[in-house]
Short mmCIF file of C-alpha atoms in Angstrom, two decimals:
data_model
loop_
_atom_site.label_atom_id
_atom_site.label_comp_id
_atom_site.label_asym_id
_atom_site.label_seq_id
_atom_site.Cartn_x
_atom_site.Cartn_y
_atom_site.Cartn_z
CA MET A 845 98.52 92.58 96.93
CA THR A 846 98.34 89.44 99.10
CA TYR A 847 99.30 89.91 102.75
CA LEU A 848 100.55 87.36 105.27
CA LEU A 849 98.40 89.06 107.92
CA GLU A 850 95.48 91.37 107.29
CA THR A 851 92.72 92.75 109.50
CA ARG A 852 89.54 94.18 108.00
CA GLY A 853 87.46 96.63 110.02
CA LEU A 854 88.57 94.94 113.23
CA GLY A 855 86.83 96.07 116.42
CA LYS A 856 86.77 94.99 120.05
CA GLU A 857 84.54 96.03 122.93
CA ILE A 858 85.16 94.83 126.48
CA ARG A 859 82.56 95.50 129.19
CA LYS A 860 80.92 98.14 127.01
CA GLN A 861 84.23 99.95 126.57
CA ARG A 862 85.51 100.37 123.02
CA ILE A 863 89.15 99.21 122.87
CA VAL A 864 89.73 98.80 119.11
CA THR A 865 87.78 100.52 116.32
CA ASP A 866 87.66 99.78 112.57
CA LEU A 867 91.27 98.65 112.38
CA SER A 868 92.59 97.51 109.01
CA MET A 869 96.29 96.63 108.98
CA HIS A 870 98.36 94.95 106.27
CA VAL A 871 101.53 92.97 106.96
CA LYS A 872 103.50 91.81 103.92
CA LYS A 873 105.41 88.54 103.76
CA GLY A 874 109.05 88.85 104.81
CA GLU A 875 108.84 92.38 106.21
CA ILE A 876 109.37 93.77 109.71
CA TYR A 877 106.21 95.63 110.72
CA GLY A 878 106.54 98.03 113.67
CA PHE A 879 103.30 98.42 115.63
CA LEU A 880 103.48 101.66 117.59
CA GLY A 881 101.25 103.45 120.07
CA PRO A 882 101.18 105.03 123.54
CA ASN A 883 100.44 102.87 126.58
CA GLY A 884 96.75 102.04 126.56
CA ALA A 885 96.37 102.57 122.80
CA GLY A 886 95.21 98.97 122.31
CA LYS A 887 98.36 97.36 120.83
CA THR A 888 98.30 94.25 123.01
CA THR A 889 94.54 93.84 122.50
CA VAL A 890 95.06 93.83 118.72
CA LEU A 891 97.81 91.22 119.02
CA LYS A 892 95.58 89.07 121.25
CA LEU A 893 92.84 89.28 118.62
CA VAL A 894 95.27 88.25 115.89
CA THR A 895 96.52 85.27 117.90
CA GLY A 896 93.03 84.09 118.90
CA LEU A 897 93.29 84.92 122.60
CA LEU A 898 90.36 87.31 122.16
CA LYS A 899 87.45 87.20 119.71
CA PRO A 900 86.67 90.30 117.65
CA THR A 901 83.43 92.16 118.27
CA GLU A 902 83.35 92.96 114.57
CA GLY A 903 85.51 92.68 111.49
CA GLU A 904 87.76 89.82 110.51
CA ILE A 905 91.34 88.61 110.54
CA VAL A 906 93.06 86.91 107.62
CA LEU A 907 96.21 84.86 108.35
CA PHE A 908 98.10 83.03 105.60
CA GLY A 909 95.13 83.68 103.30
CA LYS A 910 92.54 82.15 105.68
CA ARG A 911 89.94 83.98 107.75
CA THR A 912 90.56 83.16 111.43
CA GLY A 913 88.58 85.90 113.21
CA ARG A 914 84.79 85.95 113.59
CA ASN A 915 82.94 87.60 110.69
CA GLY A 916 81.29 90.86 111.65
CA GLY A 917 78.16 90.29 109.63
CA THR A 918 79.24 91.57 106.22
CA GLU A 919 78.43 88.20 104.64
CA LYS A 920 75.49 85.83 105.09
CA VAL A 921 77.13 82.65 106.32
CA ASP A 922 76.18 79.85 108.65
CA ARG A 923 77.68 81.05 111.95
CA ARG A 924 78.23 77.55 113.32
CA GLU A 925 79.86 76.32 110.10
CA TYR A 926 81.97 79.48 109.78
CA GLY A 927 83.02 79.29 113.43
CA ASN A 928 84.24 75.71 113.11
CA ARG A 929 86.14 76.48 109.92
CA ALA A 930 87.70 79.61 111.42
CA ASP A 931 88.81 77.64 114.49
CA ARG A 932 90.47 75.03 112.28
CA ASP A 933 92.18 77.73 110.23
CA LEU A 934 93.39 79.49 113.39
CA SER A 935 94.80 76.24 114.78
CA TYR A 936 96.68 75.70 111.52
CA ALA A 937 97.91 79.31 111.49
CA LEU A 938 99.18 79.12 115.08
CA LYS A 939 101.48 76.24 114.15
CA ARG A 940 103.15 78.60 111.66
CA MET A 941 103.59 81.42 114.18
CA GLY A 942 105.91 82.29 117.05
CA ILE A 943 104.30 84.46 119.71
CA LEU A 944 105.51 86.49 122.68
CA LEU A 945 102.76 88.56 124.31
CA GLU A 946 103.30 90.76 127.37
CA PHE A 947 105.64 89.26 129.97
CA PRO A 948 106.68 85.64 129.21
CA VAL A 949 105.61 82.99 131.73
CA PHE A 950 107.59 79.82 132.40
CA TYR A 951 107.76 76.89 134.78
CA ASP A 952 110.18 78.63 137.12
CA TRP A 953 111.51 75.48 138.80
CA LEU A 954 112.56 74.03 135.44
CA THR A 955 115.63 75.14 133.53
CA GLY A 956 115.51 77.29 130.44
CA ARG A 957 116.38 74.26 128.29
CA GLU A 958 113.62 72.17 129.90
CA ASN A 959 111.07 74.92 129.25
CA LEU A 960 112.08 74.97 125.59
CA GLU A 961 111.85 71.15 125.40
CA LEU A 962 108.30 71.29 126.81
CA HIS A 963 107.32 73.88 124.21
CA ARG A 964 108.81 71.79 121.42
CA GLU A 965 106.84 68.73 122.58
CA TYR A 966 103.65 70.76 122.77
CA MET A 967 104.17 72.06 119.23
CA GLY A 968 105.18 68.63 117.90
CA TYR A 969 108.38 70.08 116.46
CA TYR A 970 111.43 67.82 116.55
CA ARG A 971 114.03 69.30 114.22
CA HIS A 972 117.45 68.21 115.46
CA GLY A 973 119.48 71.01 117.08
CA SER A 974 116.61 73.52 117.24
CA ILE A 975 117.00 74.17 120.98
CA GLU A 976 120.75 74.65 120.78
CA GLU A 977 120.24 76.98 117.83
CA VAL A 978 117.92 79.41 119.66
CA LEU A 979 120.01 79.25 122.84
CA ARG A 980 123.01 80.32 120.78
CA LEU A 981 121.14 83.04 118.88
CA LEU A 982 119.84 84.60 122.11
CA ARG A 983 123.15 84.14 123.98
CA LEU A 984 121.56 81.84 126.56
CA GLU A 985 124.02 78.91 126.51
CA GLU A 986 125.58 79.76 129.88
CA VAL A 987 122.24 79.92 131.74
CA ALA A 988 120.34 77.23 129.81
CA ASP A 989 120.68 74.63 132.58
CA ARG A 990 119.81 76.94 135.48
CA PRO A 991 116.27 77.16 136.96
CA VAL A 992 114.32 80.00 135.36
CA LYS A 993 113.51 81.37 138.85
CA ASP A 994 117.15 82.48 139.02
CA TYR A 995 116.97 84.41 135.73
CA SER A 996 117.00 88.20 135.58
CA LEU A 997 114.11 90.07 133.93
CA GLY A 998 116.15 90.60 130.77
CA THR A 999 117.20 86.94 130.59
CA LYS A 1000 113.57 85.81 130.91
CA GLU A 1001 112.69 88.18 128.09
CA ARG A 1002 115.38 86.65 125.88
CA LEU A 1003 114.15 83.15 126.77
CA GLY A 1004 110.66 84.24 125.74
CA ILE A 1005 111.98 85.34 122.36
CA ALA A 1006 113.88 82.04 122.05
CA ARG A 1007 110.69 80.09 122.72
CA ALA A 1008 108.79 82.14 120.13
CA MET A 1009 111.52 81.40 117.56
CA LEU A 1010 112.02 77.74 118.45
CA CYS A 1011 109.83 76.20 115.73
CA ARG A 1012 111.13 78.43 112.92
CA PRO A 1013 107.88 80.37 112.50
CA GLU A 1014 106.83 82.06 109.28
CA LEU A 1015 105.28 84.87 111.32
CA LEU A 1016 106.92 86.08 114.54
CA ILE A 1017 104.73 88.27 116.80
CA LEU A 1018 106.58 90.08 119.59
CA ASP A 1019 104.85 92.39 122.07
CA GLU A 1020 107.38 94.79 123.63
CA PRO A 1021 110.26 92.26 123.36
CA LEU A 1022 112.91 94.83 124.35
CA ASN A 1023 111.52 95.36 127.86
CA GLY A 1024 114.12 94.65 130.53
CA LEU A 1025 116.99 94.32 128.06
CA ASP A 1026 120.22 96.26 128.48
CA PRO A 1027 121.66 98.16 125.48
CA GLU A 1028 123.73 95.17 124.40
CA GLY A 1029 120.70 92.88 124.62
CA ILE A 1030 118.66 95.33 122.55
CA ARG A 1031 121.41 95.42 119.91
CA GLN A 1032 121.51 91.60 119.78
CA VAL A 1033 117.74 91.32 119.32
CA ARG A 1034 117.79 94.08 116.68
CA GLU A 1035 120.43 92.26 114.64
CA LEU A 1036 118.65 88.93 115.15
CA LEU A 1037 115.31 90.23 113.82
CA LYS A 1038 117.01 91.83 110.82
CA GLY A 1039 118.74 88.54 110.05
CA LEU A 1040 115.54 86.50 110.38
CA SER A 1041 113.78 88.81 107.94
CA LEU A 1042 116.58 89.17 105.38
CA GLU A 1043 118.10 85.68 105.47
CA TYR A 1044 115.15 83.43 106.27
CA GLY A 1045 112.18 85.48 105.03
CA VAL A 1046 110.50 85.47 108.45
CA THR A 1047 107.76 88.06 108.78
CA VAL A 1048 108.05 89.99 112.07
CA LEU A 1049 105.28 91.98 113.76
CA ILE A 1050 106.80 93.87 116.67
CA SER A 1051 105.16 96.31 119.06
CA SER A 1052 107.49 98.59 120.99
CA HIS A 1053 107.67 101.96 122.70
CA ILE A 1054 111.39 102.27 121.85
CA LEU A 1055 110.78 104.18 118.63
CA SER A 1056 114.44 104.61 117.73
CA GLU A 1057 114.86 100.82 117.66
CA VAL A 1058 111.75 100.30 115.53
CA GLU A 1059 113.01 103.00 113.17
CA SER A 1060 116.27 101.13 112.70
CA ILE A 1061 114.70 97.78 111.71
CA ALA A 1062 111.13 98.28 110.45
CA ASP A 1063 110.07 98.20 106.81
CA THR A 1064 106.56 99.44 107.63
CA VAL A 1065 105.02 101.04 110.71
CA GLY A 1066 101.42 101.15 111.88
CA ILE A 1067 100.63 103.92 114.38
CA LEU A 1068 97.79 103.25 116.82
CA SER A 1069 96.08 105.86 118.97
CA LYS A 1070 93.03 105.26 121.17
CA GLY A 1071 92.25 102.01 119.40
CA ARG A 1072 92.36 103.46 115.88
CA LEU A 1073 95.08 102.99 113.28
CA LYS A 1074 96.11 106.57 112.58
CA GLU A 1075 98.50 105.70 109.78
CA GLU A 1076 100.22 102.78 108.09
CA ILE A 1077 103.31 103.85 106.19
CA SER A 1078 106.53 102.36 104.86
CA MET A 1079 109.77 103.69 106.29
CA LYS A 1080 110.80 104.61 102.75
CA GLU A 1081 107.71 106.84 102.40
CA LEU A 1082 108.30 108.26 105.84
CA LEU A 1083 111.87 109.24 104.99
CA GLU A 1084 110.63 110.94 101.83
CA LYS A 1085 108.10 112.92 103.91
CA SER A 1086 110.59 113.81 106.63
CA VAL A 1087 111.11 117.53 107.21
CA SER A 1088 114.57 119.08 107.51
CA PHE A 1089 115.19 121.72 110.19
CA VAL A 1090 117.95 123.53 112.06
CA GLU A 1091 118.16 122.65 115.75
CA VAL A 1092 119.54 125.30 118.14
CA LEU A 1093 120.29 125.17 121.85
CA ALA A 1094 120.87 128.71 123.13
CA ALA A 1095 122.24 129.86 126.49
CA ASP A 1096 119.51 132.52 126.75
CA ARG A 1097 116.26 131.12 125.31
CA LYS A 1098 114.20 134.31 125.65
CA LYS A 1099 116.82 136.38 123.88
CA ALA A 1100 117.15 133.70 121.18
CA ALA A 1101 113.38 133.71 120.56
CA PHE A 1102 113.44 137.52 120.30
CA LEU A 1103 116.30 137.42 117.78
CA PHE A 1104 114.53 134.77 115.66
CA ALA A 1105 111.39 136.90 115.47
CA GLU A 1106 112.94 140.39 115.19
CA ALA A 1107 116.41 140.17 113.70
CA LEU A 1108 115.69 137.23 111.40
CA ASN A 1109 111.95 137.80 110.88
CA LEU A 1110 111.29 134.08 111.36
CA SER A 1111 107.86 132.63 112.03
CA GLU A 1112 108.67 128.97 111.27
CA PHE A 1113 110.37 128.09 114.55
CA GLN A 1114 109.32 126.08 117.58
CA MET A 1115 110.74 125.53 121.06
CA MET A 1116 110.69 121.88 122.12
CA GLU A 1117 110.21 120.44 125.62
CA ASP A 1118 113.97 119.99 126.04
CA GLY A 1119 114.52 123.72 125.45
CA LYS A 1120 115.94 123.35 121.95
CA PHE A 1121 114.61 125.43 119.07
CA ARG A 1122 113.67 124.00 115.68
CA ILE A 1123 113.73 126.32 112.68
CA TYR A 1124 111.88 125.00 109.64
CA LYS A 1125 112.61 127.79 107.14
CA GLU A 1126 114.12 126.33 103.97
CA GLY A 1127 117.57 127.53 102.89
CA ILE A 1128 118.43 129.28 106.14
CA SER A 1129 122.16 129.40 106.84
CA VAL A 1130 123.41 127.69 109.99
CA GLU A 1131 126.45 129.98 110.01
CA ARG A 1132 124.29 133.12 109.82
CA LEU A 1133 122.05 131.88 112.64
CA ALA A 1134 125.04 131.19 114.87
CA LYS A 1135 126.56 134.62 114.14
CA ILE A 1136 123.34 136.56 114.91
CA LEU A 1137 122.69 134.61 118.12
CA THR A 1138 126.26 135.12 119.31
CA GLU A 1139 126.40 138.83 118.44
CA GLY A 1140 122.93 139.34 119.95
CA GLY A 1141 124.05 137.91 123.28
CA ALA A 1142 121.91 134.75 123.22
CA GLY A 1143 124.90 132.40 123.09
CA VAL A 1144 125.01 129.15 121.11
CA LEU A 1145 125.55 125.89 123.00
CA SER A 1146 124.83 123.68 119.97
CA ILE A 1147 123.52 124.13 116.44
CA GLY A 1148 123.10 121.85 113.43
CA ARG A 1149 120.85 120.70 110.61
CA LYS A 1150 118.68 117.64 111.26
CA THR A 1151 115.80 115.61 109.85
CA GLU A 1152 112.64 114.59 111.69
CA THR A 1153 112.75 111.10 113.22
CA LEU A 1154 110.06 108.45 113.53
CA GLU A 1155 109.47 109.71 117.08
CA ASP A 1156 108.87 113.25 115.79
CA TYR A 1157 106.40 111.93 113.23
CA PHE A 1158 104.71 109.73 115.84
CA LEU A 1159 104.23 112.54 118.35
CA LYS A 1160 102.96 114.90 115.67
CA LEU A 1161 100.44 112.28 114.50
CA VAL A 1162 99.01 111.08 117.80
CA GLY A 1163 99.39 114.31 119.74
CA GLU A 1164 100.48 112.52 122.92
CA GLY A 1165 103.65 111.16 124.40
CA LEU A 1166 104.68 107.68 125.43
CA GLN A 1167 104.49 106.98 129.12
#
């Protein structure tokens, strides 16, 4: 299969500290790829490598079918000739990409519209109505002619997304784009990214710690932990692997645990950090559980059958929480 973006054995070391190790990711054309990992896992470093802001220590990056990262020594090539060619290919690739890394920076004394006009000039992109289009899509019309210094954190984030989208990129790379957005803003961005992918065929690579949002839009997820890609899996495969369980919140947790073990002879149960129990035994009756807990004096505050989420899978895989 041909990928729009591919990394092969990518590695990065900074001041003798290993940040990224042997990372091979595969982003298909037209999909939304969710890049997940705890703080400090190396997500932003990987995105900086992909966009040419950092050079790989080893491995290579392939964008739009062209190698843009430095070769790690797997082939005998003229380094100077390869470096020049890779730089040209990266420059060409960047013109086909929209990028928002970390917190967006603007000329604060200029308006949002003026900042977008500057970016359009820099990119040499003059399609009529492009600025008005992204202002409308990101709901920025009312503030477009105000100085950016007067914008809220969430509004600056939306302007950053607008700038990344301005030149109709084939590949849109967004690093934590939902930071600072209120629930309505998150919903708008979610629907926008879905539309870009489905209607215009834009490929989206998005890193985020809001796993529920990634779960609702991603076609594929890559899970990073301590600089290593732990797993790359489609959401379809993930749903097929998801485990069903019964979730119980009891008034008396100790008594509930005793009843699970003694009265029901259950070993496949677990108490979560929020105090809820998960029972993984197949075919167990929710009604029977509720009856035994109630009659045994444990009390039932809530009970129901559920399926593991992306967050459950993530935490199980990396063995650490998001901070």
